Amino acid sequence: MRRALTAFAIAAAAAMAVPVQASAQPAPPPVPEGIPVEMLASFAPAIIGAAAGTADVAASPQADLLAQARNLLESPGIPPEIKSTLERVITFLDGSGGGGPEIPQDNAPVIAQFLYPTLGKGCIGEGADSVGTALAVPGPAHLPPPGPQAGQAGFVFTALGTSAVAPEQPNPLTVTWINLDNQRRATQNLTNEARINPDGPATLSAIADTGPGRVIAVVSGGLTTQKEGAAPITCSFLPTVGMFRVA
């Protein structure tokens, strides 16, 4: 946990020096102005590391980590967007509420958007970046196919502006998830098996046996797309973080 906190602090310091690069491609929607994607993405390893450590330590070190993380948020110079995102993460990790959507009582599906959009450099073509959006759907639900059941969650990632998913994925996009309440965890490939948007934009999905509880997840990795008659394009997306509850 102390290593996770150290990574958290190092990421905070290093992120301040990372410039935000906006996509020059006008076709896909840009990242909303004011969201420093690179800075947010730099926190993802520390967030998932903190979540992964909760089963291995007593409550007092965990509380110490959260207290120090809150102190970090009070440091001067942290942009409001970063502070807001990390506050949501902390309240989700410590169980005090917030950070994810409430489960509705009328059996309506829950769609939990990840905390921020991500960027894939050169994913549309040379010099043309793609905005990636990720979401989670706690079961039971019909989407993504074949539909997550109770105690499961579906993940969907879409790379806006890209061509169809190529048959081969040499560096697959993955979702790493941890259930904070039952300590189940896994890293799964996001695949094209559900055939969502078969002609593009590239859309990948997976269904995870998370069990009930609070789940935190990180999507990152590579994506290979291919337009008919053209050479494949391989690129990588910065990590993005999602938080939600499974019934």
Short mmCIF file of C-alpha atoms in Angstrom, two decimals:
data_model
loop_
_atom_site.label_atom_id
_atom_site.label_comp_id
_atom_site.label_asym_id
_atom_site.label_seq_id
_atom_site.Cartn_x
_atom_site.Cartn_y
_atom_site.Cartn_z
CA MET A 1 0.00 0.00 0.00
CA ARG A 2 2.90 2.35 0.77
CA ARG A 3 4.32 1.58 -2.68
CA ALA A 4 0.93 2.43 -4.17
CA LEU A 5 0.91 5.72 -2.30
CA THR A 6 4.43 6.48 -3.51
CA ALA A 7 3.36 5.78 -7.08
CA PHE A 8 0.35 8.01 -6.50
CA ALA A 9 2.57 10.90 -5.38
CA ILE A 10 5.15 10.37 -8.13
CA ALA A 11 2.39 10.32 -10.73
CA ALA A 12 1.03 13.57 -9.35
CA ALA A 13 4.40 15.28 -9.63
CA ALA A 14 5.28 13.87 -13.02
CA ALA A 15 1.88 14.58 -14.50
CA MET A 16 2.24 18.31 -13.97
CA ALA A 17 5.01 18.37 -16.58
CA VAL A 18 3.07 16.43 -19.25
CA PRO A 19 1.54 18.70 -21.90
CA VAL A 20 -1.92 17.94 -23.23
CA GLN A 21 -1.96 17.26 -26.96
CA ALA A 22 -5.27 17.69 -28.74
CA SER A 23 -6.19 15.70 -31.83
CA ALA A 24 -5.69 17.50 -35.14
CA GLN A 25 -8.33 15.34 -36.84
CA PRO A 26 -11.63 17.25 -37.12
CA ALA A 27 -13.85 14.26 -37.93
CA PRO A 28 -14.11 12.49 -34.53
CA PRO A 29 -15.35 14.36 -31.46
CA PRO A 30 -12.41 15.90 -29.57
CA VAL A 31 -11.69 15.39 -25.90
CA PRO A 32 -13.76 18.02 -24.08
CA GLU A 33 -11.75 21.15 -23.46
CA GLY A 34 -10.20 21.32 -20.02
CA ILE A 35 -9.82 17.56 -19.49
CA PRO A 36 -6.08 16.82 -19.17
CA VAL A 37 -6.16 13.24 -20.40
CA GLU A 38 -2.45 12.48 -20.02
CA MET A 39 -2.50 13.76 -16.44
CA LEU A 40 -5.56 11.72 -15.51
CA ALA A 41 -4.17 8.60 -17.19
CA SER A 42 -0.95 8.85 -15.21
CA PHE A 43 -2.91 8.15 -12.02
CA ALA A 44 -4.49 4.91 -13.28
CA PRO A 45 -1.69 2.50 -12.21
CA ALA A 46 -1.64 3.97 -8.70
CA ILE A 47 -5.43 3.77 -8.42
CA ILE A 48 -5.58 0.13 -9.42
CA GLY A 49 -2.55 -0.60 -7.22
CA ALA A 50 -4.27 0.91 -4.21
CA ALA A 51 -7.39 -1.14 -4.91
CA ALA A 52 -5.37 -4.33 -5.34
CA GLY A 53 -3.65 -3.88 -2.00
CA THR A 54 -6.75 -3.74 0.18
CA ALA A 55 -6.85 -7.50 0.78
CA ASP A 56 -3.23 -7.70 1.93
CA VAL A 57 -3.14 -5.15 4.73
CA ALA A 58 -5.02 -4.26 7.88
CA ALA A 59 -7.56 -1.49 7.93
CA SER A 60 -5.20 1.01 9.57
CA PRO A 61 -2.64 1.12 6.72
CA GLN A 62 -5.49 1.46 4.25
CA ALA A 63 -6.92 4.33 6.24
CA ASP A 64 -3.44 5.86 6.38
CA LEU A 65 -3.16 5.63 2.60
CA LEU A 66 -6.50 7.31 2.08
CA ALA A 67 -5.65 10.05 4.56
CA GLN A 68 -2.38 10.79 2.83
CA ALA A 69 -4.08 10.74 -0.55
CA ARG A 70 -6.52 13.35 0.73
CA ASN A 71 -3.60 15.44 1.91
CA LEU A 72 -2.12 15.16 -1.57
CA LEU A 73 -5.34 16.55 -3.03
CA GLU A 74 -4.97 19.62 -0.84
CA SER A 75 -1.55 20.39 -2.31
CA PRO A 76 -1.44 23.58 -4.38
CA GLY A 77 -1.26 23.36 -8.15
CA ILE A 78 -3.51 20.34 -8.75
CA PRO A 79 -6.00 21.22 -11.54
CA PRO A 80 -9.68 21.14 -10.54
CA GLU A 81 -10.43 18.32 -13.02
CA ILE A 82 -7.74 16.11 -11.43
CA LYS A 83 -8.92 16.93 -7.92
CA SER A 84 -12.54 16.15 -8.74
CA THR A 85 -11.66 12.82 -10.33
CA LEU A 86 -9.41 11.70 -7.49
CA GLU A 87 -11.96 12.71 -4.87
CA ARG A 88 -14.46 10.42 -6.57
CA VAL A 89 -11.89 7.62 -6.55
CA ILE A 90 -11.14 8.06 -2.85
CA THR A 91 -14.79 8.04 -1.79
CA PHE A 92 -15.31 4.93 -3.89
CA LEU A 93 -12.28 3.15 -2.37
CA ASP A 94 -13.12 3.99 1.23
CA GLY A 95 -16.79 3.03 0.85
CA SER A 96 -18.11 6.41 1.96
CA GLY A 97 -20.28 6.70 -1.15
CA GLY A 98 -20.03 8.35 -4.53
CA GLY A 99 -17.86 7.51 -7.48
CA GLY A 100 -20.35 5.33 -9.28
CA PRO A 101 -24.02 5.26 -10.27
CA GLU A 102 -26.66 3.99 -7.89
CA ILE A 103 -28.37 0.75 -8.86
CA PRO A 104 -31.96 1.64 -9.89
CA GLN A 105 -34.90 -0.04 -8.22
CA ASP A 106 -36.99 -0.48 -11.38
CA ASN A 107 -34.70 -3.01 -13.11
CA ALA A 108 -33.51 -0.38 -15.59
CA PRO A 109 -29.98 -1.04 -16.88
CA VAL A 110 -27.08 0.85 -15.36
CA ILE A 111 -24.57 2.37 -17.79
CA ALA A 112 -21.47 3.55 -15.95
CA GLN A 113 -19.30 5.77 -18.12
CA PHE A 114 -15.61 5.67 -17.26
CA LEU A 115 -14.31 8.79 -15.53
CA TYR A 116 -12.78 10.43 -18.60
CA PRO A 117 -12.30 9.80 -22.33
CA THR A 118 -8.92 8.54 -23.48
CA LEU A 119 -6.68 9.13 -26.50
CA GLY A 120 -5.14 6.77 -29.03
CA LYS A 121 -2.24 8.45 -30.83
CA GLY A 122 -2.39 7.91 -34.60
CA CYS A 123 -5.30 5.49 -34.34
CA ILE A 124 -7.18 7.03 -37.28
CA GLY A 125 -4.10 7.63 -39.39
CA GLU A 126 -0.80 9.43 -39.35
CA GLY A 127 -1.20 12.49 -37.13
CA ALA A 128 -4.90 11.73 -36.52
CA ASP A 129 -5.74 10.63 -32.99
CA SER A 130 -8.85 8.78 -31.84
CA VAL A 131 -10.93 9.58 -28.77
CA GLY A 132 -11.74 6.38 -26.89
CA THR A 133 -14.79 5.98 -24.67
CA ALA A 134 -15.32 3.15 -22.20
CA LEU A 135 -18.35 2.11 -20.19
CA ALA A 136 -19.45 -0.69 -17.89
CA VAL A 137 -22.87 -2.33 -17.67
CA PRO A 138 -23.60 -4.28 -14.45
CA GLY A 139 -25.85 -7.26 -15.02
CA PRO A 140 -28.44 -8.39 -15.57
CA ALA A 141 -28.59 -6.56 -18.88
CA HIS A 142 -28.95 -7.32 -22.58
CA LEU A 143 -25.84 -5.42 -23.70
CA PRO A 144 -23.11 -6.05 -24.54
CA PRO A 145 -24.08 -9.37 -26.20
CA PRO A 146 -24.73 -12.00 -25.00
CA GLY A 147 -25.51 -9.85 -21.96
CA PRO A 148 -24.04 -9.89 -18.44
CA GLN A 149 -26.01 -11.87 -15.87
CA ALA A 150 -26.48 -11.05 -12.20
CA GLY A 151 -23.06 -10.92 -10.59
CA GLN A 152 -21.40 -10.04 -13.89
CA ALA A 153 -20.43 -6.84 -15.67
CA GLY A 154 -20.04 -6.02 -19.34
CA PHE A 155 -17.36 -3.66 -20.65
CA VAL A 156 -17.54 -1.78 -23.95
CA PHE A 157 -14.81 0.35 -25.52
CA THR A 158 -15.27 2.42 -28.70
CA ALA A 159 -12.45 4.13 -30.62
CA LEU A 160 -14.24 7.02 -32.33
CA GLY A 161 -13.35 7.78 -35.94
CA THR A 162 -11.58 4.47 -36.57
CA SER A 163 -12.15 1.73 -39.12
CA ALA A 164 -13.31 -1.81 -38.35
CA VAL A 165 -11.45 -4.05 -35.92
CA ALA A 166 -8.71 -6.07 -37.65
CA PRO A 167 -8.82 -9.88 -37.37
CA GLU A 168 -5.48 -9.99 -35.55
CA GLN A 169 -4.80 -7.98 -32.39
CA PRO A 170 -1.06 -8.29 -31.62
CA ASN A 171 -1.27 -5.98 -28.58
CA PRO A 172 -4.85 -6.42 -27.36
CA LEU A 173 -6.84 -3.87 -25.44
CA THR A 174 -7.49 -5.15 -21.92
CA VAL A 175 -9.62 -4.42 -18.88
CA THR A 176 -8.12 -5.00 -15.44
CA TRP A 177 -10.80 -5.09 -12.76
CA ILE A 178 -10.93 -5.61 -9.01
CA ASN A 179 -14.00 -6.15 -6.85
CA LEU A 180 -13.22 -4.26 -3.64
CA ASP A 181 -15.77 -6.20 -1.59
CA ASN A 182 -15.01 -9.82 -2.52
CA GLN A 183 -11.44 -9.32 -3.85
CA ARG A 184 -12.09 -11.08 -7.15
CA ARG A 185 -9.79 -9.69 -9.84
CA ALA A 186 -8.73 -10.42 -13.40
CA THR A 187 -7.27 -8.96 -16.57
CA GLN A 188 -9.32 -9.78 -19.68
CA ASN A 189 -8.93 -9.03 -23.36
CA LEU A 190 -11.59 -6.88 -24.97
CA THR A 191 -12.60 -8.64 -28.18
CA ASN A 192 -14.76 -8.26 -31.28
CA GLU A 193 -16.76 -11.44 -30.58
CA ALA A 194 -19.99 -9.49 -29.99
CA ARG A 195 -19.68 -7.89 -33.46
CA ILE A 196 -20.68 -4.42 -32.27
CA ASN A 197 -20.24 -1.85 -35.08
CA PRO A 198 -18.65 -4.41 -37.43
CA ASP A 199 -17.91 -1.71 -40.05
CA GLY A 200 -16.47 0.72 -37.52
CA PRO A 201 -15.81 2.61 -35.41
CA ALA A 202 -13.85 -0.16 -33.73
CA THR A 203 -15.82 -1.40 -30.72
CA LEU A 204 -14.60 -4.12 -28.36
CA SER A 205 -16.27 -5.73 -25.36
CA ALA A 206 -15.97 -8.35 -22.62
CA ILE A 207 -18.10 -9.84 -19.86
CA ALA A 208 -16.53 -10.37 -16.43
CA ASP A 209 -17.56 -12.58 -13.52
CA THR A 210 -17.03 -9.89 -10.92
CA GLY A 211 -19.57 -11.05 -8.37
CA PRO A 212 -21.57 -8.47 -6.41
CA GLY A 213 -19.86 -5.44 -4.92
CA ARG A 214 -17.89 -2.30 -5.78
CA VAL A 215 -15.74 -2.74 -8.88
CA ILE A 216 -12.93 -0.52 -10.10
CA ALA A 217 -11.50 -1.12 -13.57
CA VAL A 218 -8.82 0.20 -15.91
CA VAL A 219 -8.99 -0.15 -19.70
CA SER A 220 -5.77 0.31 -21.68
CA GLY A 221 -3.62 -1.31 -24.33
CA GLY A 222 -3.43 -1.57 -28.08
CA LEU A 223 -5.88 -1.67 -30.93
CA THR A 224 -5.44 -2.73 -34.55
CA THR A 225 -7.96 -1.61 -37.15
CA GLN A 226 -8.10 -2.16 -40.90
CA LYS A 227 -10.09 -0.49 -43.62
CA GLU A 228 -10.95 -2.65 -46.63
CA GLY A 229 -8.10 -2.50 -49.14
CA ALA A 230 -5.79 -0.62 -46.77
CA ALA A 231 -2.96 -1.59 -44.46
CA PRO A 232 -3.80 -2.20 -40.79
CA ILE A 233 -3.23 0.55 -38.23
CA THR A 234 -1.97 -0.34 -34.76
CA CYS A 235 -2.00 2.16 -31.91
CA SER A 236 -2.23 2.36 -28.12
CA PHE A 237 -4.72 4.05 -25.80
CA LEU A 238 -3.91 5.75 -22.52
CA PRO A 239 -5.49 4.12 -19.44
CA THR A 240 -8.95 5.20 -18.35
CA VAL A 241 -10.64 4.33 -15.04
CA GLY A 242 -14.19 3.20 -14.30
CA MET A 243 -16.05 2.58 -11.03
CA PHE A 244 -19.45 0.97 -10.50
CA ARG A 245 -21.44 -1.46 -8.38
CA VAL A 246 -22.67 -4.92 -9.31
CA ALA A 247 -25.78 -6.33 -7.66
#
